[in-house]
Short mmCIF file of C-alpha atoms in Angstrom, two decimals:
data_model
loop_
_atom_site.label_atom_id
_atom_site.label_comp_id
_atom_site.label_asym_id
_atom_site.label_seq_id
_atom_site.Cartn_x
_atom_site.Cartn_y
_atom_site.Cartn_z
CA MET A 1007 -2.30 -13.78 18.83
CA GLU A 1008 1.37 -14.75 18.52
CA GLN A 1009 1.12 -16.82 21.70
CA LEU A 1010 -1.91 -18.82 20.56
CA PRO A 1011 -1.55 -22.35 19.24
CA TYR A 1012 -1.19 -22.50 15.47
CA GLU A 1013 -4.60 -24.14 14.93
CA TYR A 1014 -6.31 -21.02 16.33
CA LYS A 1015 -4.26 -18.63 14.20
CA ARG A 1016 -4.38 -20.59 10.96
CA ASN A 1017 -6.66 -18.90 8.43
CA LYS A 1018 -7.70 -16.45 11.16
CA LYS A 1019 -9.83 -19.22 12.72
CA MET A 1020 -10.35 -17.52 16.07
CA PHE A 1021 -11.34 -14.23 14.43
CA ARG A 1022 -13.68 -15.93 11.94
CA ASP A 1023 -15.33 -18.02 14.67
CA ARG A 1024 -16.03 -14.86 16.65
CA LEU A 1025 -17.68 -13.26 13.62
CA ARG A 1026 -19.85 -16.36 13.17
CA ARG A 1027 -20.90 -16.30 16.84
CA THR A 1028 -22.08 -12.71 16.46
CA GLY A 1029 -24.49 -13.93 13.79
CA LEU A 1030 -22.76 -12.54 10.74
CA PRO A 1031 -23.24 -14.56 7.57
CA GLU A 1032 -20.51 -16.83 6.22
CA SER A 1033 -19.91 -14.36 3.38
CA VAL A 1034 -18.63 -11.92 6.03
CA ALA A 1035 -16.92 -14.40 8.36
CA ALA A 1036 -15.07 -16.22 5.59
CA PRO A 1037 -15.47 -14.46 2.23
CA THR A 1038 -14.47 -16.39 -0.85
CA GLU A 1039 -12.57 -13.37 -2.16
CA PRO A 1040 -10.05 -11.78 0.21
CA GLU A 1041 -10.20 -8.05 0.84
CA ASN A 1042 -8.28 -6.09 -1.70
CA PHE A 1043 -7.38 -2.44 -1.34
CA LEU A 1044 -5.57 -2.11 -4.67
CA ALA A 1045 -8.27 0.11 -6.16
CA VAL A 1046 -8.15 2.45 -3.15
CA MET A 1047 -4.36 2.54 -3.24
CA GLU A 1048 -4.34 3.19 -6.97
CA SER A 1049 -6.85 6.01 -6.62
CA GLY A 1050 -4.81 7.62 -3.85
CA LEU A 1051 -1.61 7.37 -5.84
CA ARG A 1052 -3.23 8.94 -8.88
CA THR A 1053 -4.93 11.69 -6.90
CA TYR A 1054 -2.12 12.55 -4.48
CA GLY A 1055 0.98 10.62 -5.51
CA LEU A 1056 1.41 11.82 -9.06
CA PRO A 1057 1.11 15.50 -8.07
CA LEU A 1058 3.67 14.85 -5.32
CA LEU A 1059 5.98 13.34 -7.92
CA ASP A 1060 5.58 16.53 -9.95
CA GLU A 1061 6.58 18.51 -6.87
CA MET A 1062 9.54 16.20 -6.28
CA LEU A 1063 10.82 16.96 -9.77
CA THR A 1064 11.31 20.59 -8.73
CA ASP A 1065 12.19 20.13 -5.04
CA SER A 1066 13.28 16.75 -3.65
CA LEU A 1067 15.56 15.68 -0.87
CA LEU A 1068 16.18 12.34 -2.57
CA ILE A 1069 17.17 14.00 -5.83
CA ASP A 1070 19.27 16.67 -4.09
CA LEU A 1071 21.12 13.97 -2.11
CA GLY A 1072 21.76 11.99 -5.29
CA TYR A 1073 19.69 8.94 -4.37
CA VAL A 1074 17.17 9.43 -7.19
CA ASP A 1075 17.92 10.44 -10.76
CA ALA A 1076 15.61 13.32 -11.75
CA ASP A 1077 15.44 12.29 -15.41
CA ALA A 1078 14.60 8.68 -14.55
CA LEU A 1079 11.96 9.85 -12.07
CA SER A 1080 10.44 12.11 -14.70
CA ARG A 1081 10.25 9.23 -17.20
CA ALA A 1082 8.75 6.92 -14.55
CA ARG A 1083 6.19 9.56 -13.64
CA ASP A 1084 5.17 10.00 -17.30
CA HIS A 1085 4.95 6.23 -17.71
CA ALA A 1086 2.78 5.94 -14.57
CA GLU A 1087 0.37 8.50 -16.03
CA ARG A 1088 -0.24 6.25 -19.05
CA THR A 1089 -0.41 2.84 -17.34
CA PRO A 1090 -3.32 1.27 -15.46
CA ALA A 1091 -1.28 0.87 -12.25
CA VAL A 1092 1.27 3.14 -10.62
CA PRO A 1093 4.42 1.03 -10.10
CA ASP A 1094 5.23 0.04 -6.51
CA LEU A 1095 8.69 1.56 -6.79
CA LEU A 1096 7.17 5.02 -7.23
CA CYS A 1097 5.05 4.46 -4.13
CA ASP A 1098 8.19 3.50 -2.18
CA THR A 1099 10.00 6.58 -3.49
CA LEU A 1100 7.12 8.82 -2.45
CA ALA A 1101 6.94 7.26 1.01
CA LEU A 1102 10.66 7.79 1.55
CA GLU A 1103 10.52 11.38 0.31
CA VAL A 1104 7.57 12.22 2.57
CA GLY A 1105 9.30 10.53 5.50
CA LEU A 1106 12.49 12.51 4.96
CA ARG A 1107 10.56 15.75 4.62
CA SER A 1108 8.87 15.07 7.93
CA LEU A 1109 12.28 14.98 9.60
CA ALA A 1110 13.41 18.29 8.12
#
């Protein structure tokens, strides 16, 4: 796709035209609302992320190495429990912790 002229890439024109040619309705080829996976991400973070944060508070490479303050993480975890959305920074922290653990 990177090598195609801009007019084919703009707004995913080539992809959307292909969907239209297969007979899919315009609501599929060019939906008015873009796809949004926030609800899925939020559910995953609540189901799996918050328990992992609890685990991190007792055993964490990032905390042990001094990159994350345990008290601040605990407060952020408690705050995330009470808010409608888990903050992105906690997601980034979890991703880094899991990545580091995979190397150990």
